[in-house]
Amino acid sequence: MFVKGDEIFINELAMRPHNSGHWTIEGSRTSQFEQHLRAILDLPLGDPSMTDEVAVMGNILGKDKTDMYRPYLHLMARNPSLKFHMYAKEVRPGRKIGHVNIIGKDLVELRTEIEHAIDYMSGEIDE
């Protein structure tokens, strides 16, 4: 959303939970999904405060790699703080097949962990 003088310019409206808010699953006391249900059921909205100082989300895109099980297990063992949400979609290059969240205190550290997870899941790096 952009404001110019007394005009408001909006790029997109999504009358549903949106990908950009998936961080709220772990990062907010009330996720966007619960808030959506509360709103459509005319219930009071929940507490939107964060569960920690920083929340980072990254999209997992399909590449040529089709075996997502082994990388998933490796990353879960390497860093239990990573929270994966896989969509059980057929893996195709460029297709969003999931996302990963992490919460904590250090933005740089968390971004590094998310980037590593995404690169490893896609086969860009190997350990």
Backbone as a chain_set.jsonl record, in Angstrom:
{"seq": "MFVKGDEIFINELAMRPHNSGHWTIEGSRTSQFEQHLRAILDLPLGDPSMTDEVAVMGNILGKDKTDMYRPYLHLMARNPSLKFHMYAKEVRPGRKIGHVNIIGKDLVELRTEIEHAIDYMSGEIDE", "coords": {"N": [[0.846, -1.169, 0.0], [0.521, 2.197, -0.795], [0.763, 5.642, -0.006], [-0.086, 8.722, -1.311], [-0.228, 11.971, -0.968], [-3.563, 12.669, -0.487], [-4.393, 10.285, -1.483], [-4.704, 6.73, -1.747], [-2.907, 3.962, -2.8], [-3.27, 0.679, -3.707], [-1.781, -2.427, -4.043], [-2.571, -5.151, -3.954], [-5.376, -7.011, -2.824], [-6.335, -9.46, -0.584], [-8.794, -11.466, 0.345], [-8.523, -13.461, 2.233], [-6.511, -15.765, 4.155], [-3.098, -15.072, 3.532], [-0.09, -15.775, 1.706], [2.003, -14.041, 2.477], [1.589, -13.715, 5.151], [2.14, -16.095, 6.429], [4.117, -16.408, 8.308], [2.954, -15.924, 10.714], [2.039, -18.264, 11.816], [3.876, -19.52, 13.545], [4.982, -17.218, 14.559], [3.228, -15.387, 15.75], [0.923, -14.758, 18.398], [-1.705, -15.241, 17.76], [-2.52, -16.753, 14.863], [-2.744, -15.797, 11.344], [-4.642, -17.426, 10.204], [-6.309, -18.27, 12.297], [-7.213, -15.714, 13.056], [-8.632, -15.009, 10.769], [-10.743, -16.883, 10.796], [-11.943, -16.108, 13.229], [-12.802, -13.541, 12.511], [-14.677, -14.002, 10.389], [-16.535, -15.447, 11.782], [-17.569, -13.644, 13.474], [-16.336, -13.253, 15.947], [-14.406, -12.035, 18.765], [-11.254, -10.632, 17.861], [-8.055, -12.272, 18.1], [-5.02, -12.119, 20.117], [-2.568, -10.327, 18.543], [0.122, -10.131, 19.051], [3.671, -10.758, 18.845], [5.37, -13.925, 19.195], [8.016, -14.041, 19.738], [10.999, -12.011, 19.407], [11.726, -11.792, 16.697], [10.512, -13.001, 13.593], [10.92, -15.126, 10.853], [10.193, -16.048, 7.548], [10.384, -18.316, 4.829], [9.859, -19.159, 1.417], [9.524, -22.367, -0.04], [10.538, -23.553, -2.999], [9.913, -25.68, -5.764], [12.384, -27.569, -7.469], [14.581, -29.297, -9.675], [14.933, -31.456, -8.1], [13.219, -34.148, -6.69], [12.921, -35.724, -4.449], [11.975, -34.86, -1.48], [11.912, -35.701, 1.073], [14.291, -36.716, 2.383], [16.032, -34.372, 2.542], [14.382, -32.816, 4.164], [14.254, -34.307, 6.587], [16.97, -34.19, 7.301], [17.367, -31.403, 7.719], [15.541, -30.93, 9.782], [16.726, -32.391, 11.842], [19.142, -31.052, 12.019], [18.484, -28.424, 12.789], [16.227, -27.98, 15.074], [14.587, -25.781, 15.502], [13.584, -24.861, 13.13], [10.567, -24.688, 11.383], [8.673, -26.494, 9.329], [6.317, -26.328, 6.684], [4.849, -28.183, 4.568], [3.198, -28.607, 1.451], [2.279, -30.88, 0.183], [2.295, -31.038, -2.591], [2.836, -31.842, -6.049], [6.197, -31.882, -7.045], [7.612, -29.408, -8.964], [9.726, -27.46, -11.069], [10.049, -24.179, -9.852], [7.529, -24.129, -8.657], [5.634, -23.372, -5.789], [6.041, -25.262, -3.002], [5.944, -25.359, -0.322], [6.63, -23.808, 2.899], [8.931, -22.379, 5.274], [9.399, -21.568, 8.651], [10.945, -19.63, 11.251], [11.623, -18.559, 14.547], [13.019, -16.144, 16.812], [15.702, -14.231, 18.231], [17.762, -12.937, 16.816], [17.951, -11.375, 13.876], [19.703, -11.543, 11.62], [20.966, -14.034, 11.99], [18.705, -15.745, 11.924], [17.713, -15.293, 9.334], [19.847, -16.317, 7.881], [19.663, -19.033, 8.578], [17.143, -19.688, 7.46], [17.631, -19.166, 4.723], [19.633, -21.077, 4.257], [18.163, -23.434, 4.707], [16.248, -23.299, 2.629], [17.917, -23.33, 0.367], [19.117, -25.829, 0.717], [16.914, -27.579, 0.643], [16.152, -27.218, -1.985], [18.234, -28.289, -3.353], [20.332, -26.716, -4.06], [22.56, -26.502, -2.429], [24.691, -28.855, -0.71], [25.319, -31.022, 2.04]], "CA": [[0.0, 0.0, 0.0], [1.259, 3.446, -0.875], [-0.042, 6.842, 0.206], [0.44, 9.902, -1.987], [-1.175, 13.029, -0.65], [-4.767, 12.098, 0.125], [-4.753, 9.085, -2.239], [-4.123, 5.457, -1.333], [-2.718, 3.022, -3.902], [-3.179, -0.677, -3.169], [-1.294, -3.379, -5.038], [-3.328, -6.401, -3.943], [-6.226, -7.325, -1.682], [-6.613, -10.896, -0.484], [-9.83, -11.652, 1.363], [-8.248, -14.794, 2.763], [-5.12, -15.817, 4.62], [-2.194, -14.863, 2.402], [1.275, -16.272, 1.851], [2.86, -13.08, 3.174], [1.329, -13.798, 6.585], [2.36, -17.442, 6.964], [5.011, -16.324, 9.464], [2.157, -15.82, 11.942], [1.751, -19.595, 12.363], [4.733, -19.63, 14.727], [5.479, -15.925, 15.005], [2.214, -14.539, 16.381], [0.098, -15.49, 19.374], [-2.88, -15.676, 17.006], [-2.121, -16.791, 13.45], [-3.681, -15.19, 10.394], [-5.722, -18.379, 9.946], [-7.259, -18.135, 13.404], [-7.828, -14.38, 12.972], [-9.608, -15.061, 9.673], [-11.927, -17.584, 11.312], [-12.59, -15.249, 14.23], [-13.465, -12.433, 11.819], [-15.876, -14.425, 9.656], [-17.504, -15.962, 12.752], [-17.946, -12.505, 14.304], [-15.758, -13.423, 17.28], [-13.339, -11.055, 19.015], [-9.96, -11.01, 17.306], [-7.077, -12.739, 19.073], [-3.833, -11.326, 20.407], [-1.661, -10.389, 17.396], [1.516, -9.891, 19.424], [4.63, -11.765, 18.402], [5.785, -14.913, 20.187], [9.427, -13.759, 19.998], [11.377, -10.711, 18.851], [11.849, -11.835, 15.239], [9.982, -14.166, 12.878], [11.351, -15.117, 9.455], [9.575, -17.089, 6.732], [10.911, -18.46, 3.476], [9.118, -20.064, 0.54], [10.258, -23.487, -0.612], [10.126, -23.735, -4.385], [10.376, -26.905, -6.392], [13.482, -27.528, -8.454], [14.655, -30.593, -10.348], [14.957, -32.466, -7.052], [11.862, -34.581, -6.349], [12.927, -36.351, -3.125], [12.006, -33.816, -0.461], [11.876, -36.346, 2.383], [15.622, -36.764, 3.001], [16.472, -33.042, 2.971], [13.509, -32.399, 5.26], [14.737, -34.978, 7.8], [18.291, -33.642, 7.625], [17.227, -30.056, 8.266], [14.847, -31.024, 11.077], [17.716, -32.85, 12.817], [20.186, -30.023, 12.121], [17.982, -27.267, 13.526], [14.831, -28.22, 15.473], [13.813, -24.535, 15.538], [12.941, -24.672, 11.83], [9.213, -25.25, 11.321], [8.333, -26.688, 7.925], [4.922, -26.505, 6.294], [4.899, -28.696, 3.196], [1.84, -28.596, 0.924], [1.978, -32.165, -0.476], [2.088, -30.796, -4.02], [3.83, -32.412, -6.955], [7.355, -30.998, -7.167], [7.95, -28.935, -10.309], [10.568, -26.267, -10.974], [9.385, -22.896, -9.648], [6.243, -24.248, -7.967], [5.727, -23.279, -4.334], [5.652, -26.545, -2.42], [5.901, -25.232, 1.126], [7.37, -22.688, 3.475], [9.609, -22.696, 6.526], [9.424, -20.455, 9.596], [11.799, -19.714, 12.43], [11.5, -17.389, 15.411], [14.146, -15.978, 17.724], [16.09, -12.874, 18.616], [18.784, -12.372, 15.936], [17.445, -11.375, 12.502], [20.725, -12.008, 10.674], [21.109, -15.481, 12.202], [17.49, -16.424, 11.47], [17.682, -15.229, 7.865], [20.859, -17.267, 7.404], [19.095, -20.378, 8.742], [16.076, -19.861, 6.464], [18.258, -19.25, 3.398], [20.295, -22.382, 4.183], [17.116, -24.46, 4.574], [15.678, -23.206, 1.28], [18.938, -23.791, -0.583], [19.315, -27.27, 0.888], [15.706, -28.257, 0.156], [16.09, -27.131, -3.447], [19.386, -28.956, -3.945], [21.361, -25.73, -4.417], [23.745, -26.848, -1.641], [24.69, -30.198, -0.144], [26.179, -31.088, 3.232]], "C": [[0.897, 1.238, 0.0], [0.29, 4.604, -0.667], [0.664, 7.999, -0.484], [-0.581, 11.01, -1.801], [-2.376, 12.446, 0.066], [-5.27, 10.877, -0.644], [-4.027, 7.862, -1.684], [-4.065, 4.55, -2.555], [-2.472, 1.644, -3.309], [-2.797, -1.624, -4.294], [-2.181, -4.612, -5.112], [-4.175, -6.478, -2.678], [-6.497, -8.822, -1.705], [-7.593, -11.087, 0.666], [-9.747, -13.052, 1.963], [-6.871, -14.741, 3.405], [-4.188, -15.791, 3.405], [-0.798, -15.358, 2.733], [2.161, -15.327, 2.667], [2.657, -13.105, 4.686], [1.56, -15.165, 7.192], [3.32, -17.456, 8.152], [4.222, -16.317, 10.773], [1.843, -17.177, 12.562], [2.587, -19.836, 13.611], [5.045, -18.272, 15.351], [4.502, -15.02, 15.716], [1.374, -15.376, 17.339], [-1.204, -15.99, 18.739], [-2.516, -15.612, 15.527], [-3.156, -16.096, 12.569], [-4.861, -16.113, 10.117], [-6.778, -18.301, 11.053], [-7.95, -16.776, 13.353], [-8.909, -14.355, 11.888], [-10.897, -15.743, 10.14], [-12.674, -16.738, 12.333], [-13.384, -14.129, 13.548], [-14.744, -12.889, 11.125], [-16.941, -15.011, 10.578], [-17.977, -14.887, 13.727], [-17.532, -12.7, 15.764], [-14.719, -12.326, 17.511], [-12.021, -11.553, 18.413], [-9.009, -11.401, 18.428], [-5.915, -11.774, 19.217], [-2.85, -11.431, 19.235], [-0.185, -10.239, 17.764], [2.408, -11.065, 19.036], [5.015, -12.694, 19.55], [7.26, -14.762, 20.544], [9.758, -12.438, 19.312], [11.357, -10.679, 17.323], [11.203, -13.11, 14.714], [10.399, -14.033, 11.417], [10.7, -16.297, 8.745], [10.261, -17.123, 5.374], [10.077, -19.447, 2.688], [10.039, -21.153, 0.014], [9.692, -23.734, -2.001], [10.693, -25.034, -4.922], [11.499, -26.629, -7.374], [13.446, -28.859, -9.188], [14.616, -31.744, -9.349], [13.521, -32.857, -6.694], [11.79, -35.251, -4.983], [13.075, -35.268, -2.065], [12.096, -34.4, 0.947], [13.239, -36.314, 3.082], [16.125, -35.375, 3.404], [15.666, -32.518, 4.162], [13.991, -33.006, 6.577], [16.079, -34.411, 8.248], [18.166, -32.276, 8.304], [16.516, -30.054, 9.613], [15.82, -31.46, 12.168], [18.777, -31.775, 13.059], [19.738, -28.836, 12.963], [16.504, -27.468, 13.865], [13.971, -26.951, 15.544], [13.134, -24.225, 14.209], [11.584, -25.368, 11.834], [8.767, -25.279, 9.86], [6.836, -26.899, 7.753], [4.944, -26.889, 4.818], [3.464, -28.919, 2.712], [1.431, -29.867, 0.196], [1.611, -31.967, -1.951], [3.159, -31.533, -4.813], [4.961, -31.397, -7.14], [7.624, -30.703, -8.638], [8.812, -27.686, -10.153], [9.735, -24.987, -10.858], [8.067, -22.95, -8.905], [6.458, -24.166, -6.455], [5.182, -24.569, -3.733], [5.615, -26.508, -0.897], [6.566, -23.949, 1.579], [7.972, -23.145, 4.794], [9.677, -21.424, 7.363], [10.462, -20.706, 10.674], [11.593, -18.432, 13.233], [12.708, -17.336, 16.341], [14.443, -14.513, 17.965], [17.002, -12.176, 17.608], [18.354, -12.487, 14.47], [18.458, -11.948, 11.515], [20.892, -13.523, 10.778], [19.901, -16.244, 11.655], [17.377, -16.41, 9.949], [18.682, -16.205, 7.257], [20.33, -18.69, 7.485], [18.014, -20.661, 7.698], [16.673, -20.014, 5.066], [18.954, -20.596, 3.213], [19.256, -23.479, 3.955], [16.536, -24.466, 3.164], [16.67, -23.737, 0.245], [19.144, -25.296, -0.487], [18.116, -28.052, 0.351], [15.662, -28.276, -1.37], [17.246, -27.847, -4.136], [20.482, -28.007, -4.38], [22.666, -26.004, -3.673], [23.578, -28.257, -1.103], [25.613, -30.186, 1.065], [26.718, -32.482, 3.398]], "O": [[1.899, 1.298, 0.712], [-0.861, 4.549, -1.101], [1.855, 8.231, -0.274], [-1.657, 10.991, -2.397], [-2.232, 11.802, 1.105], [-6.422, 10.472, -0.488], [-2.892, 7.95, -1.217], [-5.06, 4.389, -3.263], [-1.564, 1.466, -2.498], [-3.412, -1.624, -5.36], [-2.51, -5.075, -6.204], [-3.745, -6.064, -1.602], [-6.851, -9.377, -2.745], [-7.243, -10.885, 1.828], [-10.756, -13.726, 2.17], [-6.139, -13.769, 3.217], [-4.466, -16.416, 2.382], [-0.38, -15.359, 3.891], [2.981, -15.782, 3.464], [3.479, -12.564, 5.426], [1.215, -15.387, 8.352], [3.333, -18.416, 8.922], [4.76, -16.665, 11.824], [1.424, -17.24, 13.718], [2.069, -20.305, 14.624], [5.34, -18.19, 16.544], [4.9, -13.979, 16.239], [1.148, -16.563, 17.107], [-1.737, -17.028, 19.13], [-2.236, -14.535, 15.0], [-4.285, -15.841, 12.989], [-5.961, -15.643, 9.826], [-7.978, -18.27, 10.783], [-9.156, -16.694, 13.585], [-9.967, -13.753, 12.069], [-11.997, -15.242, 9.908], [-13.902, -16.663, 12.302], [-14.499, -13.81, 13.959], [-15.782, -12.241, 11.253], [-18.115, -15.07, 10.211], [-18.693, -15.177, 14.685], [-18.272, -12.361, 16.688], [-14.207, -11.749, 16.552], [-11.719, -12.746, 18.453], [-9.133, -10.929, 19.558], [-5.838, -10.754, 18.532], [-2.348, -12.521, 18.96], [0.67, -10.221, 16.879], [1.955, -12.204, 18.918], [4.99, -12.305, 20.718], [7.707, -15.305, 21.554], [8.886, -11.819, 18.703], [11.011, -9.66, 16.725], [11.333, -14.173, 15.32], [10.253, -12.97, 10.814], [10.661, -17.407, 9.274], [10.665, -16.09, 4.84], [9.634, -20.461, 3.228], [11.191, -20.894, -0.334], [8.521, -24.079, -2.159], [11.805, -25.435, -4.581], [11.544, -25.583, -8.02], [12.388, -29.477, -9.306], [14.3, -32.876, -9.714], [12.695, -31.986, -6.425], [10.707, -35.343, -4.406], [14.185, -34.813, -1.788], [12.331, -33.667, 1.907], [13.327, -35.928, 4.248], [16.607, -35.217, 4.526], [16.207, -31.861, 5.051], [14.122, -32.296, 7.574], [16.295, -34.18, 9.437], [18.786, -32.029, 9.339], [16.855, -29.26, 10.491], [15.755, -30.963, 13.292], [19.254, -31.613, 14.182], [20.513, -28.303, 13.756], [15.63, -27.166, 13.051], [12.747, -27.046, 15.637], [12.209, -23.415, 14.162], [11.479, -26.522, 12.251], [8.52, -24.243, 9.243], [6.181, -27.556, 8.563], [5.045, -26.034, 3.938], [2.613, -29.37, 3.479], [0.333, -29.926, -0.357], [0.731, -32.645, -2.482], [4.247, -31.809, -4.307], [4.717, -30.211, -7.362], [7.833, -31.608, -9.445], [8.637, -26.932, -9.196], [8.834, -24.745, -11.661], [7.529, -21.901, -8.55], [7.354, -24.812, -5.911], [4.018, -24.921, -3.928], [5.292, -27.508, -0.255], [7.001, -23.125, 0.775], [7.573, -24.166, 5.356], [9.973, -20.344, 6.852], [10.811, -21.849, 10.969], [11.411, -17.355, 12.666], [13.337, -18.357, 16.62], [13.553, -13.664, 17.91], [17.018, -10.947, 17.547], [18.389, -13.574, 13.894], [18.097, -12.759, 10.661], [20.952, -14.213, 9.761], [20.061, -17.272, 10.997], [16.985, -17.409, 9.345], [18.4, -16.843, 6.242], [20.526, -19.475, 6.557], [17.975, -21.747, 7.119], [16.265, -20.896, 4.31], [18.877, -21.192, 2.139], [19.446, -24.351, 3.107], [16.354, -25.53, 2.572], [16.299, -24.501, -0.646], [19.324, -25.963, -1.506], [18.286, -29.071, -0.319], [15.189, -29.24, -1.971], [17.245, -27.999, -5.358], [21.458, -28.428, -5.0], [23.75, -25.772, -4.209], [22.469, -28.787, -1.045], [26.58, -29.425, 1.107], [27.463, -32.748, 4.342]]}, "num_chains": 1, "name": "protein.A"}
